[in-house]
PDB file of C-alpha atoms in Angstrom:
ATOM      1  CA  MET A  13       0.000   0.000   0.000  1.00  0.00           C
ATOM      2  CA  ARG A  14       2.805   2.390   0.932  1.00  0.00           C
ATOM      3  CA  LYS A  15       4.622   1.526  -2.283  1.00  0.00           C
ATOM      4  CA  ARG A  16       1.497   2.292  -4.329  1.00  0.00           C
ATOM      5  CA  ILE A  17       1.004   5.617  -2.561  1.00  0.00           C
ATOM      6  CA  GLY A  18       4.669   6.423  -3.147  1.00  0.00           C
ATOM      7  CA  ASN A  19       4.327   5.653  -6.866  1.00  0.00           C
ATOM      8  CA  TRP A  20       1.314   8.028  -7.159  1.00  0.00           C
ATOM      9  CA  HIS A  21       3.241  10.684  -5.282  1.00  0.00           C
ATOM     10  CA  ASN A  22       6.227  10.359  -7.586  1.00  0.00           C
ATOM     11  CA  PHE A  23       3.916  10.467 -10.627  1.00  0.00           C
ATOM     12  CA  TRP A  24       2.253  13.740  -9.546  1.00  0.00           C
ATOM     13  CA  GLN A  25       5.630  15.197  -8.690  1.00  0.00           C
ATOM     14  CA  ARG A  26       6.811  14.552 -12.246  1.00  0.00           C
ATOM     15  CA  VAL A  27       3.605  16.000 -13.663  1.00  0.00           C
ATOM     16  CA  ARG A  28       4.010  19.152 -11.592  1.00  0.00           C
ATOM     17  CA  ARG A  29       7.669  19.521 -12.629  1.00  0.00           C
ATOM     18  CA  ASN A  30       6.879  19.044 -16.322  1.00  0.00           C
ATOM     19  CA  TRP A  31       3.541  20.934 -16.307  1.00  0.00           C
ATOM     20  CA  SER A  32       5.017  24.077 -17.788  1.00  0.00           C
ATOM     21  CA  VAL A  33       8.066  22.566 -19.474  1.00  0.00           C
ATOM     22  CA  LYS A  34       7.936  23.374 -23.167  1.00  0.00           C
ATOM     23  CA  HIS A  35       8.841  20.863 -25.878  1.00  0.00           C
ATOM     24  CA  ARG A  36       9.251  21.572 -29.568  1.00  0.00           C
ATOM     25  CA  LEU A  37       7.595  19.269 -32.047  1.00  0.00           C
ATOM     26  CA  ILE A  38       9.445  19.346 -35.376  1.00  0.00           C
ATOM     27  CA  ILE A  39       8.302  17.682 -38.590  1.00  0.00           C
ATOM     28  CA  ARG A  40      10.996  17.252 -41.262  1.00  0.00           C
ATOM     29  CA  ASN A  41      10.989  16.157 -44.866  1.00  0.00           C
ATOM     30  CA  GLU A  42      12.407  12.637 -44.869  1.00  0.00           C
ATOM     31  CA  THR A  43      14.166  13.089 -48.210  1.00  0.00           C
ATOM     32  CA  THR A  44      15.669  16.525 -47.823  1.00  0.00           C
ATOM     33  CA  GLN A  45      15.664  16.622 -44.031  1.00  0.00           C
ATOM     34  CA  ASN A  46      14.342  20.149 -44.272  1.00  0.00           C
ATOM     35  CA  GLU A  47      12.075  21.320 -41.443  1.00  0.00           C
ATOM     36  CA  SER A  48       8.460  21.472 -42.659  1.00  0.00           C
ATOM     37  CA  PHE A  49       7.001  23.112 -39.544  1.00  0.00           C
ATOM     38  CA  SER A  50       7.352  23.040 -35.794  1.00  0.00           C
ATOM     39  CA  PHE A  51       5.471  24.246 -32.742  1.00  0.00           C
ATOM     40  CA  LEU A  52       5.887  24.317 -28.990  1.00  0.00           C
ATOM     41  CA  LEU A  53       4.051  21.860 -26.743  1.00  0.00           C
ATOM     42  CA  SER A  54       3.616  21.508 -23.007  1.00  0.00           C
ATOM     43  CA  PRO A  55       1.370  19.337 -20.834  1.00  0.00           C
ATOM     44  CA  ARG A  56      -0.609  22.427 -19.876  1.00  0.00           C
ATOM     45  CA  ASN A  57      -1.169  23.479 -23.492  1.00  0.00           C
ATOM     46  CA  ILE A  58      -2.171  19.960 -24.459  1.00  0.00           C
ATOM     47  CA  PHE A  59      -4.684  19.734 -21.578  1.00  0.00           C
ATOM     48  CA  VAL A  60      -6.220  23.111 -22.380  1.00  0.00           C
ATOM     49  CA  GLY A  61      -6.415  22.326 -26.104  1.00  0.00           C
ATOM     50  CA  VAL A  62      -8.044  18.931 -25.588  1.00  0.00           C
ATOM     51  CA  THR A  63     -10.567  20.345 -23.083  1.00  0.00           C
ATOM     52  CA  VAL A  64     -11.590  23.270 -25.300  1.00  0.00           C
ATOM     53  CA  SER A  65     -11.899  20.986 -28.323  1.00  0.00           C
ATOM     54  CA  ALA A  66     -14.126  18.561 -26.394  1.00  0.00           C
ATOM     55  CA  VAL A  67     -16.405  21.385 -25.187  1.00  0.00           C
ATOM     56  CA  LEU A  68     -16.691  22.833 -28.698  1.00  0.00           C
ATOM     57  CA  LEU A  69     -17.444  19.412 -30.145  1.00  0.00           C
ATOM     58  CA  ILE A  70     -20.194  18.757 -27.593  1.00  0.00           C
ATOM     59  CA  ALA A  71     -21.727  22.216 -28.146  1.00  0.00           C
ATOM     60  CA  LEU A  72     -21.639  21.827 -31.927  1.00  0.00           C
ATOM     61  CA  THR A  73     -23.271  18.389 -31.697  1.00  0.00           C
ATOM     62  CA  ALA A  74     -26.030  19.754 -29.437  1.00  0.00           C
ATOM     63  CA  ILE A  75     -26.705  22.665 -31.805  1.00  0.00           C
ATOM     64  CA  ILE A  76     -26.913  20.381 -34.826  1.00  0.00           C
ATOM     65  CA  ILE A  77     -29.316  18.066 -33.032  1.00  0.00           C
ATOM     66  CA  ALA A  78     -31.498  20.865 -31.638  1.00  0.00           C
ATOM     67  CA  PHE A  79     -31.820  23.056 -34.740  1.00  0.00           C
ATOM     68  CA  THR A  80     -31.737  20.627 -37.646  1.00  0.00           C
ATOM     69  CA  PRO A  81     -34.086  17.821 -38.791  1.00  0.00           C
ATOM     70  CA  LEU A  82     -31.645  15.321 -37.273  1.00  0.00           C
ATOM     71  CA  ARG A  83     -33.414  15.726 -33.942  1.00  0.00           C
ATOM     72  CA  TYR A  84     -36.472  13.895 -35.298  1.00  0.00           C
ATOM     73  CA  TYR A  85     -34.370  10.717 -35.524  1.00  0.00           C
ATOM     74  CA  ILE A  86     -33.616  10.823 -31.814  1.00  0.00           C
ATOM     75  CA  PRO A  87     -36.114   9.063 -29.501  1.00  0.00           C
ATOM     76  CA  GLY A  88     -38.268  11.567 -27.616  1.00  0.00           C
ATOM     77  CA  TYR A  89     -38.554  14.188 -30.367  1.00  0.00           C
ATOM     78  CA  THR A  90     -41.739  14.597 -32.394  1.00  0.00           C
ATOM     79  CA  THR A  91     -42.109  15.151 -36.124  1.00  0.00           C
ATOM     80  CA  PRO A  92     -42.904  18.662 -37.416  1.00  0.00           C
ATOM     81  CA  THR A  93     -46.509  17.670 -38.125  1.00  0.00           C
ATOM     82  CA  GLU A  94     -47.015  16.252 -34.642  1.00  0.00           C
ATOM     83  CA  HIS A  95     -45.364  19.311 -33.106  1.00  0.00           C
ATOM     84  CA  LYS A  96     -47.783  21.646 -34.921  1.00  0.00           C
ATOM     85  CA  LYS A  97     -50.726  19.544 -33.760  1.00  0.00           C
ATOM     86  CA  PHE A  98     -49.510  19.673 -30.156  1.00  0.00           C
ATOM     87  CA  VAL A  99     -49.043  23.458 -30.307  1.00  0.00           C
ATOM     88  CA  THR A 100     -52.531  23.947 -31.791  1.00  0.00           C
ATOM     89  CA  ALA A 101     -54.111  21.651 -29.203  1.00  0.00           C
ATOM     90  CA  GLU A 102     -52.303  23.455 -26.382  1.00  0.00           C
ATOM     91  CA  ALA A 103     -53.521  26.838 -27.627  1.00  0.00           C
ATOM     92  CA  LYS A 104     -57.108  25.578 -27.801  1.00  0.00           C
ATOM     93  CA  MET A 105     -56.869  24.088 -24.318  1.00  0.00           C
ATOM     94  CA  THR A 106     -55.543  27.376 -22.950  1.00  0.00           C
ATOM     95  CA  GLU A 107     -58.384  29.297 -24.610  1.00  0.00           C
ATOM     96  CA  LEU A 108     -61.028  26.883 -23.330  1.00  0.00           C
ATOM     97  CA  GLN A 109     -59.552  26.939 -19.842  1.00  0.00           C
ATOM     98  CA  GLY A 110     -59.671  30.743 -19.856  1.00  0.00           C
ATOM     99  CA  LYS A 111     -63.346  30.733 -20.906  1.00  0.00           C
ATOM    100  CA  TYR A 112     -64.170  28.096 -18.301  1.00  0.00           C
ATOM    101  CA  ASP A 113     -62.438  30.055 -15.514  1.00  0.00           C
ATOM    102  CA  LYS A 114     -64.222  33.240 -16.565  1.00  0.00           C
ATOM    103  CA  ASN A 115     -67.641  31.546 -16.598  1.00  0.00           C
ATOM    104  CA  GLU A 116     -66.950  29.837 -13.271  1.00  0.00           C
ATOM    105  CA  GLN A 117     -65.920  33.139 -11.697  1.00  0.00           C
ATOM    106  CA  TYR A 118     -69.041  34.814 -13.015  1.00  0.00           C
ATOM    107  CA  LEU A 119     -71.364  32.065 -11.752  1.00  0.00           C
ATOM    108  CA  ASN A 120     -69.627  32.013  -8.363  1.00  0.00           C
ATOM    109  CA  HIS A 121     -70.247  35.729  -8.085  1.00  0.00           C
ATOM    110  CA  ILE A 122     -73.948  35.202  -8.771  1.00  0.00           C
ATOM    111  CA  ARG A 123     -74.077  32.331  -6.232  1.00  0.00           C
ATOM    112  CA  LYS A 124     -72.471  34.502  -3.558  1.00  0.00           C
ATOM    113  CA  VAL A 125     -75.000  37.226  -4.212  1.00  0.00           C
ATOM    114  CA  LEU A 126     -77.869  34.718  -3.953  1.00  0.00           C
ATOM    115  CA  GLU A 127     -76.511  33.221  -0.718  1.00  0.00           C
ATOM    116  CA  GLU A 128     -75.986  36.670   0.735  1.00  0.00           C
ATOM    117  CA  SER A 129     -79.556  37.689  -0.111  1.00  0.00           C
ATOM    118  CA  TYR A 130     -80.973  34.868   2.026  1.00  0.00           C
ATOM    119  CA  VAL A 131     -78.859  35.949   4.997  1.00  0.00           C
ATOM    120  CA  ASP A 132     -80.110  39.552   4.904  1.00  0.00           C
ATOM    121  CA  THR A 133     -82.758  40.489   7.463  1.00  0.00           C
ATOM    122  CA  LEU A 134     -85.494  42.281   5.554  1.00  0.00           C
ATOM    123  CA  GLY A 135     -86.769  44.021   8.662  1.00  0.00           C
ATOM    124  CA  LYS A 136     -83.454  45.812   9.197  1.00  0.00           C
ATOM    125  CA  ALA A 137     -83.428  49.425   8.109  1.00  0.00           C
ATOM    126  CA  PRO A 138     -81.053  49.947   5.196  1.00  0.00           C
ATOM    127  CA  GLU A 139     -78.024  52.128   5.691  1.00  0.00           C
ATOM    128  CA  ASP A 140     -78.381  54.537   2.791  1.00  0.00           C
ATOM    129  CA  LYS A 141     -75.104  56.303   2.230  1.00  0.00           C
ATOM    130  CA  ILE A 142     -75.713  57.585  -1.255  1.00  0.00           C
ATOM    131  CA  ALA A 143     -73.938  60.742  -2.348  1.00  0.00           C
ATOM    132  CA  ASP A 144     -74.649  63.082  -5.201  1.00  0.00           C
ATOM    133  CA  ASN A 145     -72.096  64.357  -7.692  1.00  0.00           C
ATOM    134  CA  ASP A 146     -70.895  66.992  -5.184  1.00  0.00           C
ATOM    135  CA  GLY A 147     -70.217  64.341  -2.515  1.00  0.00           C
ATOM    136  CA  THR A 148     -73.203  65.427  -0.352  1.00  0.00           C
ATOM    137  CA  ASP A 149     -74.888  62.728   1.748  1.00  0.00           C
ATOM    138  CA  LEU A 150     -78.455  62.680   0.389  1.00  0.00           C
ATOM    139  CA  ALA A 151     -79.812  60.806   3.402  1.00  0.00           C
ATOM    140  CA  ASN A 152     -78.620  63.405   5.947  1.00  0.00           C
ATOM    141  CA  ALA A 153     -78.726  66.588   3.887  1.00  0.00           C
ATOM    142  CA  ALA A 154     -81.008  69.241   5.311  1.00  0.00           C
ATOM    143  CA  GLU A 155     -81.843  70.749   1.947  1.00  0.00           C
ATOM    144  CA  PRO A 156     -81.551  69.102  -1.471  1.00  0.00           C
ATOM    145  CA  SER A 157     -78.703  70.324  -3.636  1.00  0.00           C
ATOM    146  CA  GLU A 158     -79.068  71.566  -7.198  1.00  0.00           C
ATOM    147  CA  SER A 159     -77.761  68.293  -8.588  1.00  0.00           C
ATOM    148  CA  GLU A 160     -80.305  66.374  -6.504  1.00  0.00           C
ATOM    149  CA  MET A 161     -83.144  68.584  -7.711  1.00  0.00           C
ATOM    150  CA  THR A 162     -82.060  68.036 -11.308  1.00  0.00           C
ATOM    151  CA  LEU A 163     -81.853  64.295 -10.696  1.00  0.00           C
ATOM    152  CA  ARG A 164     -85.330  64.244  -9.153  1.00  0.00           C
ATOM    153  CA  GLU A 165     -86.768  66.168 -12.101  1.00  0.00           C
ATOM    154  CA  ASP A 166     -85.183  63.724 -14.552  1.00  0.00           C
ATOM    155  CA  ALA A 167     -86.505  60.822 -12.490  1.00  0.00           C
ATOM    156  CA  GLY A 168     -90.006  62.315 -12.531  1.00  0.00           C
ATOM    157  CA  ASP A 169     -89.928  62.769 -16.275  1.00  0.00           C
ATOM    158  CA  LEU A 170     -88.693  59.231 -16.798  1.00  0.00           C
ATOM    159  CA  LEU A 171     -91.332  57.802 -14.437  1.00  0.00           C
ATOM    160  CA  GLN A 172     -94.058  59.622 -16.333  1.00  0.00           C
ATOM    161  CA  ALA A 173     -92.734  58.327 -19.632  1.00  0.00           C
ATOM    162  CA  VAL A 174     -92.519  54.788 -18.271  1.00  0.00           C
ATOM    163  CA  SER A 175     -96.043  54.964 -16.870  1.00  0.00           C
ATOM    164  CA  ALA A 176     -97.372  56.290 -20.182  1.00  0.00           C
ATOM    165  CA  ARG A 177     -95.959  53.367 -22.169  1.00  0.00           C
ATOM    166  CA  GLN A 178     -96.245  50.688 -19.479  1.00  0.00           C
ATOM    167  CA  SER A 179     -99.138  49.013 -21.236  1.00  0.00           C
ATOM    168  CA  ASN A 180     -97.062  48.703 -24.423  1.00  0.00           C
ATOM    169  CA  ASP A 181     -93.576  47.962 -23.072  1.00  0.00           C
ATOM    170  CA  ALA A 182     -94.290  45.802 -20.005  1.00  0.00           C
ATOM    171  CA  VAL A 183     -94.445  42.139 -20.923  1.00  0.00           C
ATOM    172  CA  SER A 184     -95.745  39.394 -18.656  1.00  0.00           C
ATOM    173  CA  VAL A 185     -92.870  37.015 -18.010  1.00  0.00           C
ATOM    174  CA  SER A 186     -95.276  34.236 -17.113  1.00  0.00           C
ATOM    175  CA  SER A 187     -96.403  34.103 -20.746  1.00  0.00           C
ATOM    176  CA  ARG A 188     -92.885  33.271 -21.886  1.00  0.00           C
ATOM    177  CA  ALA A 189     -90.910  31.596 -19.106  1.00  0.00           C
ATOM    178  CA  ASP A 190     -93.424  30.394 -16.538  1.00  0.00           C
ATOM    179  CA  ILE A 191     -92.511  33.187 -14.107  1.00  0.00           C
ATOM    180  CA  GLN A 192     -95.642  34.237 -12.272  1.00  0.00           C
ATOM    181  CA  ASN A 193     -96.834  37.778 -11.517  1.00  0.00           C
ATOM    182  CA  LEU A 194     -93.834  39.708 -12.786  1.00  0.00           C
ATOM    183  CA  PHE A 195     -93.914  42.646 -15.168  1.00  0.00           C
ATOM    184  CA  LEU A 196     -90.683  44.065 -16.483  1.00  0.00           C
ATOM    185  CA  GLN A 197     -90.109  47.634 -17.560  1.00  0.00           C
ATOM    186  CA  PRO A 198     -87.200  48.896 -19.679  1.00  0.00           C
ATOM    187  CA  PRO A 199     -84.298  49.717 -17.321  1.00  0.00           C
ATOM    188  CA  THR A 200     -83.220  52.705 -19.438  1.00  0.00           C
ATOM    189  CA  THR A 201     -83.508  54.313 -22.845  1.00  0.00           C
ATOM    190  CA  GLY A 202     -80.980  54.129 -25.652  1.00  0.00           C
ATOM    191  CA  THR A 203     -79.613  51.969 -28.443  1.00  0.00           C
ATOM    192  CA  ILE A 204     -78.719  48.289 -28.098  1.00  0.00           C
ATOM    193  CA  ILE A 205     -75.083  47.809 -29.135  1.00  0.00           C
ATOM    194  CA  THR A 206     -74.575  44.206 -27.967  1.00  0.00           C
ATOM    195  CA  ALA A 207     -77.229  41.486 -27.994  1.00  0.00           C
ATOM    196  CA  TYR A 208     -77.645  38.515 -25.663  1.00  0.00           C
ATOM    197  CA  SER A 209     -75.480  35.552 -26.775  1.00  0.00           C
ATOM    198  CA  LEU A 210     -74.609  32.551 -24.627  1.00  0.00           C
ATOM    199  CA  PRO A 211     -71.987  31.150 -27.075  1.00  0.00           C
ATOM    200  CA  GLN A 212     -70.092  34.448 -26.783  1.00  0.00           C
ATOM    201  CA  ASN A 213     -70.467  34.578 -22.967  1.00  0.00           C
ATOM    202  CA  GLN A 214     -72.758  37.602 -23.316  1.00  0.00           C
ATOM    203  CA  TYR A 215     -75.335  37.015 -20.570  1.00  0.00           C
ATOM    204  CA  GLY A 216     -77.240  40.254 -21.126  1.00  0.00           C
ATOM    205  CA  ILE A 217     -77.613  43.252 -23.419  1.00  0.00           C
ATOM    206  CA  ASP A 218     -75.643  46.493 -23.676  1.00  0.00           C
ATOM    207  CA  VAL A 219     -77.615  49.719 -24.094  1.00  0.00           C
ATOM    208  CA  THR A 220     -75.745  52.928 -24.902  1.00  0.00           C
ATOM    209  CA  ASN A 221     -76.828  56.523 -24.261  1.00  0.00           C
ATOM    210  CA  GLN A 222     -75.411  59.755 -22.887  1.00  0.00           C
ATOM    211  CA  GLN A 223     -73.495  59.791 -19.624  1.00  0.00           C
ATOM    212  CA  GLY A 224     -75.805  60.383 -16.674  1.00  0.00           C
ATOM    213  CA  THR A 225     -78.870  58.808 -18.296  1.00  0.00           C
ATOM    214  CA  LEU A 226     -81.069  57.385 -15.546  1.00  0.00           C
ATOM    215  CA  VAL A 227     -81.144  53.632 -14.936  1.00  0.00           C
ATOM    216  CA  THR A 228     -84.345  52.352 -13.324  1.00  0.00           C
ATOM    217  CA  SER A 229     -85.453  49.116 -11.693  1.00  0.00           C
ATOM    218  CA  ALA A 230     -87.153  46.741 -14.115  1.00  0.00           C
ATOM    219  CA  ALA A 231     -89.569  45.510 -11.434  1.00  0.00           C
ATOM    220  CA  ASP A 232     -90.398  45.683  -7.731  1.00  0.00           C
ATOM    221  CA  GLY A 233     -87.718  44.133  -5.544  1.00  0.00           C
ATOM    222  CA  MET A 234     -84.880  44.615  -3.076  1.00  0.00           C
ATOM    223  CA  VAL A 235     -81.277  45.627  -3.702  1.00  0.00           C
ATOM    224  CA  ILE A 236     -79.069  42.736  -2.580  1.00  0.00           C
ATOM    225  CA  PHE A 237     -75.798  44.101  -3.951  1.00  0.00           C
ATOM    226  CA  SER A 238     -74.641  47.656  -4.549  1.00  0.00           C
ATOM    227  CA  GLY A 239     -70.942  48.259  -4.983  1.00  0.00           C
ATOM    228  CA  TYR A 240     -67.881  48.352  -7.177  1.00  0.00           C
ATOM    229  CA  ASP A 241     -66.402  45.452  -9.125  1.00  0.00           C
ATOM    230  CA  VAL A 242     -62.978  45.659 -10.786  1.00  0.00           C
ATOM    231  CA  THR A 243     -64.275  44.209 -14.059  1.00  0.00           C
ATOM    232  CA  ASP A 244     -67.897  45.409 -14.185  1.00  0.00           C
ATOM    233  CA  GLY A 245     -67.538  48.781 -12.447  1.00  0.00           C
ATOM    234  CA  ASN A 246     -70.441  50.048 -10.314  1.00  0.00           C
ATOM    235  CA  VAL A 247     -72.969  47.219 -10.089  1.00  0.00           C
ATOM    236  CA  ILE A 248     -76.479  46.917  -8.651  1.00  0.00           C
ATOM    237  CA  ILE A 249     -78.280  43.573  -8.336  1.00  0.00           C
ATOM    238  CA  ILE A 250     -81.981  43.465  -7.433  1.00  0.00           C
ATOM    239  CA  GLN A 251     -83.788  40.395  -6.075  1.00  0.00           C
ATOM    240  CA  HIS A 252     -87.393  39.934  -7.235  1.00  0.00           C
ATOM    241  CA  HIS A 253     -89.870  37.228  -6.294  1.00  0.00           C
ATOM    242  CA  ASP A 254     -89.789  33.733  -7.870  1.00  0.00           C
ATOM    243  CA  ASN A 255     -85.938  33.687  -7.735  1.00  0.00           C
ATOM    244  CA  ILE A 256     -85.598  36.397 -10.364  1.00  0.00           C
ATOM    245  CA  LEU A 257     -82.542  38.662 -10.442  1.00  0.00           C
ATOM    246  CA  THR A 258     -81.872  41.746 -12.533  1.00  0.00           C
ATOM    247  CA  VAL A 259     -78.278  42.965 -12.846  1.00  0.00           C
ATOM    248  CA  TYR A 260     -77.186  46.497 -13.814  1.00  0.00           C
ATOM    249  CA  LYS A 261     -73.473  46.984 -14.570  1.00  0.00           C
ATOM    250  CA  ASN A 262     -71.033  49.680 -15.689  1.00  0.00           C
ATOM    251  CA  ASN A 263     -72.957  52.494 -13.976  1.00  0.00           C
ATOM    252  CA  GLN A 264     -71.481  55.920 -13.392  1.00  0.00           C
ATOM    253  CA  GLN A 265     -73.166  56.439  -9.999  1.00  0.00           C
ATOM    254  CA  LEU A 266     -75.201  54.187  -7.705  1.00  0.00           C
ATOM    255  CA  LEU A 267     -78.328  55.760  -6.218  1.00  0.00           C
ATOM    256  CA  LYS A 268     -79.424  52.856  -3.986  1.00  0.00           C
ATOM    257  CA  SER A 269     -77.645  50.895  -1.286  1.00  0.00           C
ATOM    258  CA  LYS A 270     -77.902  47.262  -0.255  1.00  0.00           C
ATOM    259  CA  GLY A 271     -81.142  46.385   1.513  1.00  0.00           C
ATOM    260  CA  THR A 272     -83.196  49.137  -0.119  1.00  0.00           C
ATOM    261  CA  LYS A 273     -86.634  48.221  -1.452  1.00  0.00           C
ATOM    262  CA  VAL A 274     -87.309  49.614  -4.913  1.00  0.00           C
ATOM    263  CA  SER A 275     -90.339  49.849  -7.149  1.00  0.00           C
ATOM    264  CA  ALA A 276     -90.618  49.264 -10.878  1.00  0.00           C
ATOM    265  CA  GLY A 277     -89.357  52.335 -12.733  1.00  0.00           C
ATOM    266  CA  GLU A 278     -87.593  53.810  -9.687  1.00  0.00           C
ATOM    267  CA  PRO A 279     -84.145  55.320 -10.468  1.00  0.00           C
ATOM    268  CA  ILE A 280     -81.325  53.204  -9.047  1.00  0.00           C
ATOM    269  CA  ALA A 281     -78.239  54.468 -10.935  1.00  0.00           C
ATOM    270  CA  THR A 282     -76.950  56.666 -13.731  1.00  0.00           C
ATOM    271  CA  MET A 283     -75.349  55.414 -16.929  1.00  0.00           C
ATOM    272  CA  GLY A 284     -71.626  55.761 -17.322  1.00  0.00           C
ATOM    273  CA  HIS A 285     -68.383  53.946 -18.047  1.00  0.00           C
ATOM    274  CA  SER A 286     -66.934  52.518 -14.830  1.00  0.00           C
ATOM    275  CA  GLY A 287     -66.083  48.969 -15.934  1.00  0.00           C
ATOM    276  CA  ILE A 288     -63.243  47.517 -17.991  1.00  0.00           C
ATOM    277  CA  THR A 289     -64.730  47.793 -21.473  1.00  0.00           C
ATOM    278  CA  ASP A 290     -64.229  49.676 -24.708  1.00  0.00           C
ATOM    279  CA  LYS A 291     -67.938  50.232 -25.369  1.00  0.00           C
ATOM    280  CA  GLY A 292     -68.109  53.705 -23.856  1.00  0.00           C
ATOM    281  CA  ASN A 293     -71.088  54.905 -21.815  1.00  0.00           C
ATOM    282  CA  HIS A 294     -73.603  52.075 -21.629  1.00  0.00           C
ATOM    283  CA  LEU A 295     -75.689  49.892 -19.320  1.00  0.00           C
ATOM    284  CA  HIS A 296     -75.092  46.158 -19.220  1.00  0.00           C
ATOM    285  CA  PHE A 297     -78.425  44.615 -18.191  1.00  0.00           C
ATOM    286  CA  GLU A 298     -78.944  40.953 -17.293  1.00  0.00           C
ATOM    287  CA  LEU A 299     -81.975  38.877 -16.300  1.00  0.00           C
ATOM    288  CA  TRP A 300     -81.568  35.656 -14.281  1.00  0.00           C
ATOM    289  CA  HIS A 301     -84.110  33.050 -13.172  1.00  0.00           C
ATOM    290  CA  ASN A 302     -83.186  30.174 -10.829  1.00  0.00           C
ATOM    291  CA  GLY A 303     -79.503  30.708 -11.574  1.00  0.00           C
ATOM    292  CA  PHE A 304     -79.873  30.687 -15.373  1.00  0.00           C
ATOM    293  CA  PRO A 305     -79.547  33.746 -17.643  1.00  0.00           C
ATOM    294  CA  LEU A 306     -82.461  34.765 -19.857  1.00  0.00           C
ATOM    295  CA  ASN A 307     -82.562  37.017 -22.886  1.00  0.00           C
ATOM    296  CA  PRO A 308     -83.909  40.363 -21.606  1.00  0.00           C
ATOM    297  CA  LEU A 309     -85.283  41.212 -25.054  1.00  0.00           C
ATOM    298  CA  ASP A 310     -87.773  38.358 -24.658  1.00  0.00           C
ATOM    299  CA  TYR A 311     -89.434  40.300 -21.820  1.00  0.00           C
ATOM    300  CA  ILE A 312     -88.882  44.001 -22.465  1.00  0.00           C
ATOM    301  CA  THR A 313     -88.987  46.393 -25.406  1.00  0.00           C
ATOM    302  CA  LEU A 314     -86.544  49.269 -25.627  1.00  0.00           C
ATOM    303  CA  LYS A 315     -87.389  52.444 -27.492  1.00  0.00           C
TER     304      LYS A 315
END
């Protein structure tokens, strides 16, 4: 054992002594004995040259395999046709997963609102903290402001217009969807820019008009949600009888708070552009029954 250790020691000693010793390699012409070429060599130069050459060879081989058709002959790689199919399938899966997550989030939001509505005590007085455009608390103000008077006048005009055409615009839901004793009135006036379409995840209609146009309740009910949503902006949801919900999104200002009882045609908000959308000032109106969306245009007529 000691002899073997001594041999290794002597070997490394020789390597260390000769590590930087230079040797000249000369190649001569055998006939003329003239020197063809020569160059210096040392163990260190040889080691460095062999190492660099090995690294370059490995890198070049990897590049050829990765970026040329040769890779398809190596187990584990797919053909170009299969690769395109996999990429297309992955893109479709990502798109479908995004739509599914969006629909699930939307339905969960509706479920939370429904669950919260059953917890509310209807006998509790609502805490109305509604402010006008000047920031004045309308519930505690001693005298109505000019903006409030203007809003009340607009509300009166709209209520008169709604009452005048109620016999023409109000449609009995029971005649179309087996919903008893409910009459819907148009929630606002304007032009429909987006129609109801389940395949396109459009659960309601979009009605555009000028900013500040009054939004009214489509039927008698109670406000079960009144607040701000990052995606839909200022939102009001009203619970009606027979598990009917009406949803009003993208409002500029909310005029009713949670727990407030409202009547058909009563102003609840003003039209605006508070949500994440490129449609400008508009109202997004939805109608739900037993957790399923319905086409609002089957029950109301906008003019």
